[in-house]
mmCIF file with all atom_site columns, C-alpha atoms in Angstrom:
data_model
loop_
_atom_site.group_PDB
_atom_site.id
_atom_site.type_symbol
_atom_site.label_atom_id
_atom_site.label_alt_id
_atom_site.label_comp_id
_atom_site.label_asym_id
_atom_site.label_entity_id
_atom_site.label_seq_id
_atom_site.pdbx_PDB_ins_code
_atom_site.Cartn_x
_atom_site.Cartn_y
_atom_site.Cartn_z
_atom_site.occupancy
_atom_site.B_iso_or_equiv
_atom_site.pdbx_formal_charge
_atom_site.auth_seq_id
_atom_site.auth_comp_id
_atom_site.auth_asym_id
_atom_site.auth_atom_id
_atom_site.pdbx_PDB_model_num
ATOM 1   C CA . UNK A 1 1   ? 6.447   -3.006  3.851  1.00 97.00 ? 265 UNK A CA 1
ATOM 2   C CA . UNK A 1 2   ? 8.025   -6.246  5.065  1.00 98.00 ? 266 UNK A CA 1
ATOM 3   C CA . UNK A 1 3   ? 7.082   -9.148  2.806  1.00 98.00 ? 267 UNK A CA 1
ATOM 4   C CA . UNK A 1 4   ? 6.918   -12.621 4.338  1.00 98.00 ? 268 UNK A CA 1
ATOM 5   C CA . UNK A 1 5   ? 7.119   -15.457 1.812  1.00 98.00 ? 269 UNK A CA 1
ATOM 6   C CA . UNK A 1 6   ? 5.968   -18.898 2.935  1.00 98.00 ? 270 UNK A CA 1
ATOM 7   C CA . UNK A 1 7   ? 6.708   -22.227 1.311  1.00 97.00 ? 271 UNK A CA 1
ATOM 8   C CA . UNK A 1 8   ? 5.269   -24.582 0.400  1.00 97.00 ? 272 UNK A CA 1
ATOM 9   C CA . UNK A 1 9   ? 1.697   -23.472 -0.302 1.00 98.00 ? 273 UNK A CA 1
ATOM 10  C CA . UNK A 1 10  ? 0.477   -26.820 0.921  1.00 98.00 ? 274 UNK A CA 1
ATOM 11  C CA . UNK A 1 11  ? 1.897   -29.969 2.456  1.00 97.00 ? 275 UNK A CA 1
ATOM 12  C CA . UNK A 1 12  ? 0.396   -33.428 2.860  1.00 97.00 ? 276 UNK A CA 1
ATOM 13  C CA . UNK A 1 13  ? 1.748   -35.490 5.740  1.00 97.00 ? 277 UNK A CA 1
ATOM 14  C CA . UNK A 1 14  ? 1.266   -39.019 7.018  1.00 97.00 ? 278 UNK A CA 1
ATOM 15  C CA . UNK A 1 15  ? 0.379   -39.101 10.730 1.00 97.00 ? 279 UNK A CA 1
ATOM 16  C CA . UNK A 1 16  ? 3.493   -39.672 12.801 1.00 97.00 ? 280 UNK A CA 1
ATOM 17  C CA . UNK A 1 17  ? 5.823   -38.114 10.253 1.00 97.00 ? 281 UNK A CA 1
ATOM 18  C CA . UNK A 1 18  ? 7.338   -34.632 10.334 1.00 97.00 ? 282 UNK A CA 1
ATOM 19  C CA . UNK A 1 19  ? 6.587   -31.480 8.385  1.00 98.00 ? 283 UNK A CA 1
ATOM 20  C CA . UNK A 1 20  ? 8.536   -28.272 7.849  1.00 98.00 ? 284 UNK A CA 1
ATOM 21  C CA . UNK A 1 21  ? 7.290   -24.872 6.733  1.00 98.00 ? 285 UNK A CA 1
ATOM 22  C CA . UNK A 1 22  ? 9.536   -22.051 5.605  1.00 98.00 ? 286 UNK A CA 1
ATOM 23  C CA . UNK A 1 23  ? 9.039   -18.308 6.062  1.00 98.00 ? 287 UNK A CA 1
ATOM 24  C CA . UNK A 1 24  ? 11.397  -15.822 4.450  1.00 98.00 ? 288 UNK A CA 1
ATOM 25  C CA . UNK A 1 25  ? 11.389  -12.125 5.293  1.00 98.00 ? 289 UNK A CA 1
ATOM 26  C CA . UNK A 1 26  ? 12.320  -9.279  2.938  1.00 98.00 ? 290 UNK A CA 1
ATOM 27  C CA . UNK A 1 27  ? 14.010  -7.526  5.868  1.00 97.00 ? 291 UNK A CA 1
ATOM 28  C CA . UNK A 1 28  ? 15.789  -8.565  9.056  1.00 98.00 ? 292 UNK A CA 1
ATOM 29  C CA . UNK A 1 29  ? 13.279  -9.164  11.858 1.00 97.00 ? 293 UNK A CA 1
ATOM 30  C CA . UNK A 1 30  ? 15.890  -8.632  14.569 1.00 97.00 ? 294 UNK A CA 1
ATOM 31  C CA . UNK A 1 31  ? 14.841  -5.640  16.661 1.00 95.00 ? 295 UNK A CA 1
ATOM 32  C CA . UNK A 1 32  ? 17.103  -3.126  18.363 1.00 95.00 ? 296 UNK A CA 1
ATOM 33  C CA . UNK A 1 33  ? 16.280  -4.906  21.630 1.00 94.00 ? 297 UNK A CA 1
ATOM 34  C CA . UNK A 1 34  ? 17.771  -8.135  20.304 1.00 95.00 ? 298 UNK A CA 1
ATOM 35  C CA . UNK A 1 35  ? 14.379  -9.840  19.855 1.00 95.00 ? 299 UNK A CA 1
ATOM 36  C CA . UNK A 1 36  ? 13.500  -11.549 16.604 1.00 97.00 ? 300 UNK A CA 1
ATOM 37  C CA . UNK A 1 37  ? 9.941   -10.500 15.867 1.00 97.00 ? 301 UNK A CA 1
ATOM 38  C CA . UNK A 1 38  ? 8.669   -13.631 14.113 1.00 97.00 ? 302 UNK A CA 1
ATOM 39  C CA . UNK A 1 39  ? 5.474   -15.403 15.099 1.00 98.00 ? 303 UNK A CA 1
ATOM 40  C CA . UNK A 1 40  ? 3.802   -18.608 13.932 1.00 98.00 ? 304 UNK A CA 1
ATOM 41  C CA . UNK A 1 41  ? 0.060   -19.285 13.986 1.00 98.00 ? 305 UNK A CA 1
ATOM 42  C CA . UNK A 1 42  ? -2.231  -22.178 13.219 1.00 98.00 ? 306 UNK A CA 1
ATOM 43  C CA . UNK A 1 43  ? -5.723  -21.518 11.939 1.00 98.00 ? 307 UNK A CA 1
ATOM 44  C CA . UNK A 1 44  ? -7.786  -24.679 12.152 1.00 98.00 ? 308 UNK A CA 1
ATOM 45  C CA . UNK A 1 45  ? -10.772 -24.946 9.787  1.00 96.00 ? 309 UNK A CA 1
ATOM 46  C CA . UNK A 1 46  ? -13.528 -22.535 10.834 1.00 96.00 ? 310 UNK A CA 1
ATOM 47  C CA . UNK A 1 47  ? -11.530 -21.207 13.785 1.00 97.00 ? 311 UNK A CA 1
ATOM 48  C CA . UNK A 1 48  ? -9.554  -18.101 14.658 1.00 98.00 ? 312 UNK A CA 1
ATOM 49  C CA . UNK A 1 49  ? -5.739  -18.100 14.491 1.00 98.00 ? 313 UNK A CA 1
ATOM 50  C CA . UNK A 1 50  ? -3.923  -19.595 17.452 1.00 97.00 ? 314 UNK A CA 1
ATOM 51  C CA . UNK A 1 51  ? -0.435  -18.506 18.489 1.00 98.00 ? 315 UNK A CA 1
ATOM 52  C CA . UNK A 1 52  ? 2.089   -21.355 18.313 1.00 98.00 ? 316 UNK A CA 1
ATOM 53  C CA . UNK A 1 53  ? 5.480   -19.650 18.523 1.00 98.00 ? 317 UNK A CA 1
ATOM 54  C CA . UNK A 1 54  ? 6.507   -16.155 19.592 1.00 97.00 ? 318 UNK A CA 1
ATOM 55  C CA . UNK A 1 55  ? 9.787   -14.295 19.115 1.00 96.00 ? 319 UNK A CA 1
ATOM 56  C CA . UNK A 1 56  ? 10.985  -16.889 16.623 1.00 95.00 ? 320 UNK A CA 1
ATOM 57  C CA . UNK A 1 57  ? 11.569  -19.842 18.928 1.00 94.00 ? 321 UNK A CA 1
ATOM 58  C CA . UNK A 1 58  ? 9.425   -19.636 22.069 1.00 96.00 ? 322 UNK A CA 1
ATOM 59  C CA . UNK A 1 59  ? 6.565   -22.101 22.424 1.00 97.00 ? 323 UNK A CA 1
ATOM 60  C CA . UNK A 1 60  ? 3.270   -20.471 23.392 1.00 96.00 ? 324 UNK A CA 1
ATOM 61  C CA . UNK A 1 61  ? 1.448   -21.713 26.471 1.00 94.00 ? 325 UNK A CA 1
ATOM 62  C CA . UNK A 1 62  ? -0.417  -24.964 25.937 1.00 95.00 ? 326 UNK A CA 1
ATOM 63  C CA . UNK A 1 63  ? 1.224   -25.737 22.593 1.00 97.00 ? 327 UNK A CA 1
ATOM 64  C CA . UNK A 1 64  ? 2.655   -29.271 22.338 1.00 96.00 ? 328 UNK A CA 1
ATOM 65  C CA . UNK A 1 65  ? 6.431   -29.529 22.153 1.00 95.00 ? 329 UNK A CA 1
ATOM 66  C CA . UNK A 1 66  ? 6.030   -31.327 18.824 1.00 97.00 ? 330 UNK A CA 1
ATOM 67  C CA . UNK A 1 67  ? 6.142   -27.781 17.454 1.00 98.00 ? 331 UNK A CA 1
ATOM 68  C CA . UNK A 1 68  ? 9.463   -25.983 17.190 1.00 97.00 ? 332 UNK A CA 1
ATOM 69  C CA . UNK A 1 69  ? 10.896  -23.044 15.281 1.00 97.00 ? 333 UNK A CA 1
ATOM 70  C CA . UNK A 1 70  ? 14.309  -21.796 14.382 1.00 95.00 ? 334 UNK A CA 1
ATOM 71  C CA . UNK A 1 71  ? 15.970  -19.381 12.018 1.00 95.00 ? 335 UNK A CA 1
ATOM 72  C CA . UNK A 1 72  ? 18.196  -16.454 11.345 1.00 90.00 ? 336 UNK A CA 1
ATOM 73  C CA . UNK A 1 73  ? 17.259  -12.791 10.904 1.00 95.00 ? 337 UNK A CA 1
ATOM 74  C CA . UNK A 1 74  ? 15.405  -13.390 7.653  1.00 97.00 ? 338 UNK A CA 1
ATOM 75  C CA . UNK A 1 75  ? 14.880  -17.130 7.199  1.00 98.00 ? 339 UNK A CA 1
ATOM 76  C CA . UNK A 1 76  ? 12.707  -19.188 9.513  1.00 98.00 ? 340 UNK A CA 1
ATOM 77  C CA . UNK A 1 77  ? 11.443  -22.754 9.746  1.00 98.00 ? 341 UNK A CA 1
ATOM 78  C CA . UNK A 1 78  ? 8.527   -24.207 11.668 1.00 98.00 ? 342 UNK A CA 1
ATOM 79  C CA . UNK A 1 79  ? 8.901   -27.911 12.304 1.00 98.00 ? 343 UNK A CA 1
ATOM 80  C CA . UNK A 1 80  ? 6.094   -30.197 13.365 1.00 98.00 ? 344 UNK A CA 1
ATOM 81  C CA . UNK A 1 81  ? 7.285   -33.562 14.641 1.00 96.00 ? 345 UNK A CA 1
ATOM 82  C CA . UNK A 1 82  ? 5.005   -36.608 14.736 1.00 96.00 ? 346 UNK A CA 1
ATOM 83  C CA . UNK A 1 83  ? 2.122   -34.881 12.971 1.00 97.00 ? 347 UNK A CA 1
ATOM 84  C CA . UNK A 1 84  ? -1.330  -35.601 14.365 1.00 97.00 ? 348 UNK A CA 1
ATOM 85  C CA . UNK A 1 85  ? -4.758  -35.172 12.761 1.00 96.00 ? 349 UNK A CA 1
ATOM 86  C CA . UNK A 1 86  ? -5.437  -32.157 15.017 1.00 96.00 ? 350 UNK A CA 1
ATOM 87  C CA . UNK A 1 87  ? -2.557  -30.309 13.281 1.00 97.00 ? 351 UNK A CA 1
ATOM 88  C CA . UNK A 1 88  ? -4.652  -29.842 10.127 1.00 98.00 ? 352 UNK A CA 1
ATOM 89  C CA . UNK A 1 89  ? -5.180  -26.234 9.094  1.00 98.00 ? 353 UNK A CA 1
ATOM 90  C CA . UNK A 1 90  ? -3.371  -23.244 7.662  1.00 98.00 ? 354 UNK A CA 1
ATOM 91  C CA . UNK A 1 91  ? -0.091  -22.091 9.175  1.00 98.00 ? 355 UNK A CA 1
ATOM 92  C CA . UNK A 1 92  ? 0.879   -18.418 9.006  1.00 98.00 ? 356 UNK A CA 1
ATOM 93  C CA . UNK A 1 93  ? 4.019   -16.567 9.924  1.00 98.00 ? 357 UNK A CA 1
ATOM 94  C CA . UNK A 1 94  ? 3.783   -12.918 10.958 1.00 98.00 ? 358 UNK A CA 1
ATOM 95  C CA . UNK A 1 95  ? 5.908   -10.136 12.386 1.00 98.00 ? 359 UNK A CA 1
ATOM 96  C CA . UNK A 1 96  ? 5.512   -7.234  14.816 1.00 96.00 ? 360 UNK A CA 1
ATOM 97  C CA . UNK A 1 97  ? 8.750   -5.432  14.018 1.00 97.00 ? 361 UNK A CA 1
ATOM 98  C CA . UNK A 1 98  ? 7.219   -2.322  12.479 1.00 97.00 ? 362 UNK A CA 1
ATOM 99  C CA . UNK A 1 99  ? 4.030   -1.039  10.922 1.00 97.00 ? 363 UNK A CA 1
ATOM 100 C CA . UNK A 1 100 ? 2.371   -2.250  8.838  1.00 98.00 ? 364 UNK A CA 1
ATOM 101 C CA . UNK A 1 101 ? 2.334   -5.639  10.502 1.00 98.00 ? 365 UNK A CA 1
ATOM 102 C CA . UNK A 1 102 ? 2.268   -8.308  7.831  1.00 98.00 ? 366 UNK A CA 1
ATOM 103 C CA . UNK A 1 103 ? 1.707   -12.039 7.498  1.00 98.00 ? 367 UNK A CA 1
ATOM 104 C CA . UNK A 1 104 ? 2.790   -14.739 5.112  1.00 98.00 ? 368 UNK A CA 1
ATOM 105 C CA . UNK A 1 105 ? 0.217   -16.071 2.684  1.00 98.00 ? 369 UNK A CA 1
ATOM 106 C CA . UNK A 1 106 ? -0.210  -19.311 4.581  1.00 98.00 ? 370 UNK A CA 1
ATOM 107 C CA . UNK A 1 107 ? 0.676   -22.996 4.232  1.00 98.00 ? 371 UNK A CA 1
ATOM 108 C CA . UNK A 1 108 ? -2.109  -25.551 4.274  1.00 98.00 ? 372 UNK A CA 1
ATOM 109 C CA . UNK A 1 109 ? -1.318  -28.783 6.090  1.00 98.00 ? 373 UNK A CA 1
ATOM 110 C CA . UNK A 1 110 ? -3.348  -31.829 5.168  1.00 97.00 ? 374 UNK A CA 1
ATOM 111 C CA . UNK A 1 111 ? -3.239  -35.392 6.417  1.00 96.00 ? 375 UNK A CA 1
ATOM 112 C CA . UNK A 1 112 ? -2.601  -38.204 3.942  1.00 93.00 ? 376 UNK A CA 1
ATOM 113 C CA . UNK B 2 1   ? -10.497 -17.530 31.540 1.00 92.00 ? 733 UNK B CA 1
ATOM 114 C CA . UNK B 2 2   ? -8.527  -15.281 29.203 1.00 93.00 ? 734 UNK B CA 1
ATOM 115 C CA . UNK B 2 3   ? -10.870 -14.213 26.442 1.00 96.00 ? 735 UNK B CA 1
ATOM 116 C CA . UNK B 2 4   ? -11.624 -11.706 23.692 1.00 98.00 ? 736 UNK B CA 1
ATOM 117 C CA . UNK B 2 5   ? -15.179 -11.450 22.374 1.00 98.00 ? 737 UNK B CA 1
ATOM 118 C CA . UNK B 2 6   ? -16.006 -9.379  19.288 1.00 98.00 ? 738 UNK B CA 1
ATOM 119 C CA . UNK B 2 7   ? -19.437 -8.025  18.426 1.00 98.00 ? 739 UNK B CA 1
ATOM 120 C CA . UNK B 2 8   ? -21.130 -5.536  16.138 1.00 98.00 ? 740 UNK B CA 1
ATOM 121 C CA . UNK B 2 9   ? -20.668 -7.170  12.756 1.00 97.00 ? 741 UNK B CA 1
ATOM 122 C CA . UNK B 2 10  ? -23.300 -7.587  10.080 1.00 98.00 ? 742 UNK B CA 1
ATOM 123 C CA . UNK B 2 11  ? -24.459 -6.650  6.599  1.00 98.00 ? 743 UNK B CA 1
ATOM 124 C CA . UNK B 2 12  ? -24.037 -3.000  5.637  1.00 98.00 ? 744 UNK B CA 1
ATOM 125 C CA . UNK B 2 13  ? -24.399 -1.062  2.406  1.00 98.00 ? 745 UNK B CA 1
ATOM 126 C CA . UNK B 2 14  ? -21.366 0.524   0.720  1.00 98.00 ? 746 UNK B CA 1
ATOM 127 C CA . UNK B 2 15  ? -20.664 3.987   2.063  1.00 98.00 ? 747 UNK B CA 1
ATOM 128 C CA . UNK B 2 16  ? -22.338 3.307   5.409  1.00 98.00 ? 748 UNK B CA 1
ATOM 129 C CA . UNK B 2 17  ? -20.766 2.888   8.852  1.00 98.00 ? 749 UNK B CA 1
ATOM 130 C CA . UNK B 2 18  ? -20.375 0.128   11.406 1.00 98.00 ? 750 UNK B CA 1
ATOM 131 C CA . UNK B 2 19  ? -18.726 -0.052  14.827 1.00 98.00 ? 751 UNK B CA 1
ATOM 132 C CA . UNK B 2 20  ? -17.086 -3.208  16.115 1.00 98.00 ? 752 UNK B CA 1
ATOM 133 C CA . UNK B 2 21  ? -16.487 -3.876  19.781 1.00 98.00 ? 753 UNK B CA 1
ATOM 134 C CA . UNK B 2 22  ? -14.211 -6.313  21.574 1.00 98.00 ? 754 UNK B CA 1
ATOM 135 C CA . UNK B 2 23  ? -14.677 -7.201  25.231 1.00 98.00 ? 755 UNK B CA 1
ATOM 136 C CA . UNK B 2 24  ? -11.605 -8.498  27.033 1.00 98.00 ? 756 UNK B CA 1
ATOM 137 C CA . UNK B 2 25  ? -11.626 -10.596 30.180 1.00 97.00 ? 757 UNK B CA 1
ATOM 138 C CA . UNK B 2 26  ? -9.263  -12.654 32.293 1.00 96.00 ? 758 UNK B CA 1
ATOM 139 C CA . UNK B 2 27  ? -6.231  -10.378 31.967 1.00 96.00 ? 759 UNK B CA 1
ATOM 140 C CA . UNK B 2 28  ? -5.139  -6.785  32.559 1.00 97.00 ? 760 UNK B CA 1
ATOM 141 C CA . UNK B 2 29  ? -6.348  -5.120  29.374 1.00 97.00 ? 761 UNK B CA 1
ATOM 142 C CA . UNK B 2 30  ? -4.301  -1.954  29.812 1.00 97.00 ? 762 UNK B CA 1
ATOM 143 C CA . UNK B 2 31  ? -1.053  -3.975  29.773 1.00 96.00 ? 763 UNK B CA 1
ATOM 144 C CA . UNK B 2 32  ? -1.402  -4.749  26.068 1.00 96.00 ? 764 UNK B CA 1
ATOM 145 C CA . UNK B 2 33  ? -1.200  -3.036  22.737 1.00 96.00 ? 765 UNK B CA 1
ATOM 146 C CA . UNK B 2 34  ? -4.337  -4.102  20.883 1.00 98.00 ? 766 UNK B CA 1
ATOM 147 C CA . UNK B 2 35  ? -5.005  -4.664  17.214 1.00 98.00 ? 767 UNK B CA 1
ATOM 148 C CA . UNK B 2 36  ? -7.642  -5.536  14.660 1.00 98.00 ? 768 UNK B CA 1
ATOM 149 C CA . UNK B 2 37  ? -6.776  -8.079  11.972 1.00 98.00 ? 769 UNK B CA 1
ATOM 150 C CA . UNK B 2 38  ? -9.152  -9.078  9.195  1.00 98.00 ? 770 UNK B CA 1
ATOM 151 C CA . UNK B 2 39  ? -9.519  -12.010 6.852  1.00 98.00 ? 771 UNK B CA 1
ATOM 152 C CA . UNK B 2 40  ? -11.508 -11.766 3.634  1.00 98.00 ? 772 UNK B CA 1
ATOM 153 C CA . UNK B 2 41  ? -13.381 -14.939 2.630  1.00 96.00 ? 773 UNK B CA 1
ATOM 154 C CA . UNK B 2 42  ? -10.898 -17.657 1.598  1.00 94.00 ? 774 UNK B CA 1
ATOM 155 C CA . UNK B 2 43  ? -7.989  -15.210 1.951  1.00 97.00 ? 775 UNK B CA 1
ATOM 156 C CA . UNK B 2 44  ? -5.106  -14.721 4.380  1.00 97.00 ? 776 UNK B CA 1
ATOM 157 C CA . UNK B 2 45  ? -4.624  -12.503 7.399  1.00 98.00 ? 777 UNK B CA 1
ATOM 158 C CA . UNK B 2 46  ? -4.412  -8.721  6.993  1.00 98.00 ? 778 UNK B CA 1
ATOM 159 C CA . UNK B 2 47  ? -3.521  -6.306  9.771  1.00 98.00 ? 779 UNK B CA 1
ATOM 160 C CA . UNK B 2 48  ? -5.929  -3.351  9.977  1.00 98.00 ? 780 UNK B CA 1
ATOM 161 C CA . UNK B 2 49  ? -5.028  -1.145  12.948 1.00 98.00 ? 781 UNK B CA 1
ATOM 162 C CA . UNK B 2 50  ? -3.247  -1.057  16.303 1.00 98.00 ? 782 UNK B CA 1
ATOM 163 C CA . UNK B 2 51  ? -3.478  1.070   19.431 1.00 98.00 ? 783 UNK B CA 1
ATOM 164 C CA . UNK B 2 52  ? -1.061  1.652   22.293 1.00 97.00 ? 784 UNK B CA 1
ATOM 165 C CA . UNK B 2 53  ? -1.649  0.832   25.942 1.00 97.00 ? 785 UNK B CA 1
ATOM 166 C CA . UNK B 2 54  ? -3.318  4.137   26.807 1.00 96.00 ? 786 UNK B CA 1
ATOM 167 C CA . UNK B 2 55  ? -4.726  4.886   23.359 1.00 96.00 ? 787 UNK B CA 1
ATOM 168 C CA . UNK B 2 56  ? -2.305  7.722   22.797 1.00 97.00 ? 788 UNK B CA 1
ATOM 169 C CA . UNK B 2 57  ? -0.855  6.201   19.638 1.00 98.00 ? 789 UNK B CA 1
ATOM 170 C CA . UNK B 2 58  ? -2.734  4.611   16.761 1.00 98.00 ? 790 UNK B CA 1
ATOM 171 C CA . UNK B 2 59  ? -1.585  2.963   13.554 1.00 98.00 ? 791 UNK B CA 1
ATOM 172 C CA . UNK B 2 60  ? -3.508  2.031   10.393 1.00 98.00 ? 792 UNK B CA 1
ATOM 173 C CA . UNK B 2 61  ? -2.951  0.263   7.144  1.00 98.00 ? 793 UNK B CA 1
ATOM 174 C CA . UNK B 2 62  ? -3.028  2.660   4.229  1.00 98.00 ? 794 UNK B CA 1
ATOM 175 C CA . UNK B 2 63  ? -6.280  1.353   2.742  1.00 98.00 ? 795 UNK B CA 1
ATOM 176 C CA . UNK B 2 64  ? -8.283  2.235   5.869  1.00 98.00 ? 796 UNK B CA 1
ATOM 177 C CA . UNK B 2 65  ? -6.600  5.489   6.911  1.00 98.00 ? 797 UNK B CA 1
ATOM 178 C CA . UNK B 2 66  ? -9.149  8.280   7.191  1.00 98.00 ? 798 UNK B CA 1
ATOM 179 C CA . UNK B 2 67  ? -12.048 5.793   7.168  1.00 98.00 ? 799 UNK B CA 1
ATOM 180 C CA . UNK B 2 68  ? -11.461 3.582   10.238 1.00 98.00 ? 800 UNK B CA 1
ATOM 181 C CA . UNK B 2 69  ? -10.788 4.673   13.813 1.00 98.00 ? 801 UNK B CA 1
ATOM 182 C CA . UNK B 2 70  ? -9.432  2.356   16.502 1.00 98.00 ? 802 UNK B CA 1
ATOM 183 C CA . UNK B 2 71  ? -10.050 3.256   20.145 1.00 98.00 ? 803 UNK B CA 1
ATOM 184 C CA . UNK B 2 72  ? -10.089 1.653   23.559 1.00 98.00 ? 804 UNK B CA 1
ATOM 185 C CA . UNK B 2 73  ? -11.658 2.106   26.993 1.00 98.00 ? 805 UNK B CA 1
ATOM 186 C CA . UNK B 2 74  ? -9.338  0.585   29.593 1.00 98.00 ? 806 UNK B CA 1
ATOM 187 C CA . UNK B 2 75  ? -11.922 1.091   32.363 1.00 98.00 ? 807 UNK B CA 1
ATOM 188 C CA . UNK B 2 76  ? -14.278 -1.179  30.411 1.00 98.00 ? 808 UNK B CA 1
ATOM 189 C CA . UNK B 2 77  ? -11.554 -3.498  29.068 1.00 98.00 ? 809 UNK B CA 1
ATOM 190 C CA . UNK B 2 78  ? -12.901 -2.847  25.604 1.00 98.00 ? 810 UNK B CA 1
ATOM 191 C CA . UNK B 2 79  ? -11.503 -2.228  22.131 1.00 98.00 ? 811 UNK B CA 1
ATOM 192 C CA . UNK B 2 80  ? -13.413 -0.606  19.290 1.00 98.00 ? 812 UNK B CA 1
ATOM 193 C CA . UNK B 2 81  ? -13.195 -0.134  15.544 1.00 98.00 ? 813 UNK B CA 1
ATOM 194 C CA . UNK B 2 82  ? -15.327 2.575   13.979 1.00 98.00 ? 814 UNK B CA 1
ATOM 195 C CA . UNK B 2 83  ? -15.589 1.865   10.268 1.00 98.00 ? 815 UNK B CA 1
ATOM 196 C CA . UNK B 2 84  ? -16.904 4.639   8.019  1.00 98.00 ? 816 UNK B CA 1
ATOM 197 C CA . UNK B 2 85  ? -17.299 4.880   4.245  1.00 98.00 ? 817 UNK B CA 1
ATOM 198 C CA . UNK B 2 86  ? -17.273 1.122   3.992  1.00 98.00 ? 818 UNK B CA 1
ATOM 199 C CA . UNK B 2 87  ? -16.352 -0.535  0.701  1.00 98.00 ? 819 UNK B CA 1
ATOM 200 C CA . UNK B 2 88  ? -16.991 -3.990  -0.685 1.00 98.00 ? 820 UNK B CA 1
ATOM 201 C CA . UNK B 2 89  ? -13.315 -4.803  -0.202 1.00 98.00 ? 821 UNK B CA 1
ATOM 202 C CA . UNK B 2 90  ? -13.749 -4.337  3.554  1.00 98.00 ? 822 UNK B CA 1
ATOM 203 C CA . UNK B 2 91  ? -15.853 -7.505  3.613  1.00 98.00 ? 823 UNK B CA 1
ATOM 204 C CA . UNK B 2 92  ? -14.067 -9.867  6.001  1.00 98.00 ? 824 UNK B CA 1
ATOM 205 C CA . UNK B 2 93  ? -14.017 -11.519 9.376  1.00 98.00 ? 825 UNK B CA 1
ATOM 206 C CA . UNK B 2 94  ? -12.500 -9.061  11.844 1.00 98.00 ? 826 UNK B CA 1
ATOM 207 C CA . UNK B 2 95  ? -10.423 -10.376 14.718 1.00 98.00 ? 827 UNK B CA 1
ATOM 208 C CA . UNK B 2 96  ? -9.540  -8.529  17.910 1.00 98.00 ? 828 UNK B CA 1
ATOM 209 C CA . UNK B 2 97  ? -6.078  -9.447  19.165 1.00 97.00 ? 829 UNK B CA 1
ATOM 210 C CA . UNK B 2 98  ? -3.691  -8.570  21.981 1.00 96.00 ? 830 UNK B CA 1
ATOM 211 C CA . UNK B 2 99  ? -0.705  -7.599  19.882 1.00 88.00 ? 831 UNK B CA 1
ATOM 212 C CA . UNK B 2 100 ? -1.104  -10.726 17.731 1.00 91.00 ? 832 UNK B CA 1
ATOM 213 C CA . UNK B 2 101 ? -0.847  -13.034 20.756 1.00 93.00 ? 833 UNK B CA 1
ATOM 214 C CA . UNK B 2 102 ? -4.387  -13.843 21.955 1.00 95.00 ? 834 UNK B CA 1
ATOM 215 C CA . UNK B 2 103 ? -7.172  -13.742 19.308 1.00 97.00 ? 835 UNK B CA 1
ATOM 216 C CA . UNK B 2 104 ? -10.921 -13.473 19.561 1.00 98.00 ? 836 UNK B CA 1
ATOM 217 C CA . UNK B 2 105 ? -13.338 -15.694 17.665 1.00 97.00 ? 837 UNK B CA 1
ATOM 218 C CA . UNK B 2 106 ? -13.940 -13.028 15.029 1.00 98.00 ? 838 UNK B CA 1
ATOM 219 C CA . UNK B 2 107 ? -16.963 -11.125 13.730 1.00 98.00 ? 839 UNK B CA 1
ATOM 220 C CA . UNK B 2 108 ? -18.152 -11.054 10.131 1.00 98.00 ? 840 UNK B CA 1
ATOM 221 C CA . UNK B 2 109 ? -18.631 -7.783  8.260  1.00 98.00 ? 841 UNK B CA 1
ATOM 222 C CA . UNK B 2 110 ? -20.291 -7.886  4.839  1.00 98.00 ? 842 UNK B CA 1
ATOM 223 C CA . UNK B 2 111 ? -20.412 -4.740  2.728  1.00 98.00 ? 843 UNK B CA 1
ATOM 224 C CA . UNK B 2 112 ? -22.919 -5.154  -0.059 1.00 97.00 ? 844 UNK B CA 1
ATOM 225 C CA . UNK B 2 113 ? -25.905 -3.441  -1.588 1.00 96.00 ? 845 UNK B CA 1
#
């Protein structure tokens, strides 16, 4: 199974500042079609997960461009610029490269 | 509006069965692989099962193989999860998702005597 390791476990950010979350994969997420199968989600308190980023670097519809993602085949970073209070929640990375689909353990973002 | 709405959750005794449903609207259901993902209380996300566009291919995590069955009815834009021989460790909120893109609001399943 592909293991996705997120860091840090939690991050506390002052509104207006930036935050970065890392996701490392135990295997390359680059598919034979040249697509990197890495996804980022935000789960706000009491809500279902919401897609932020698909295929490593593409912003999902309706997601503010304060969110961005980059990486290689195994190492990925989600960056949140100018953090707002609505960004509070748990961030997960996940992949769709092969079965079983797996997710990182999550990074909790709090506001200072 | 694009939407997924799960139903069918509840409290069930160990060893019993439960069937979850997910009603899709606002998009062409048959264009998407579908999946169920669960989240135990205070835990992370765990993929459960996936099904291909026409239902011809299904995939399961090892811990539910032989106990859970994923199915779909494209004419009704609906996804299902038949859960048999339920265990306490199956207690979770179950989310319906279009290939991990769009997610429903989730439905709670509690397995307890």
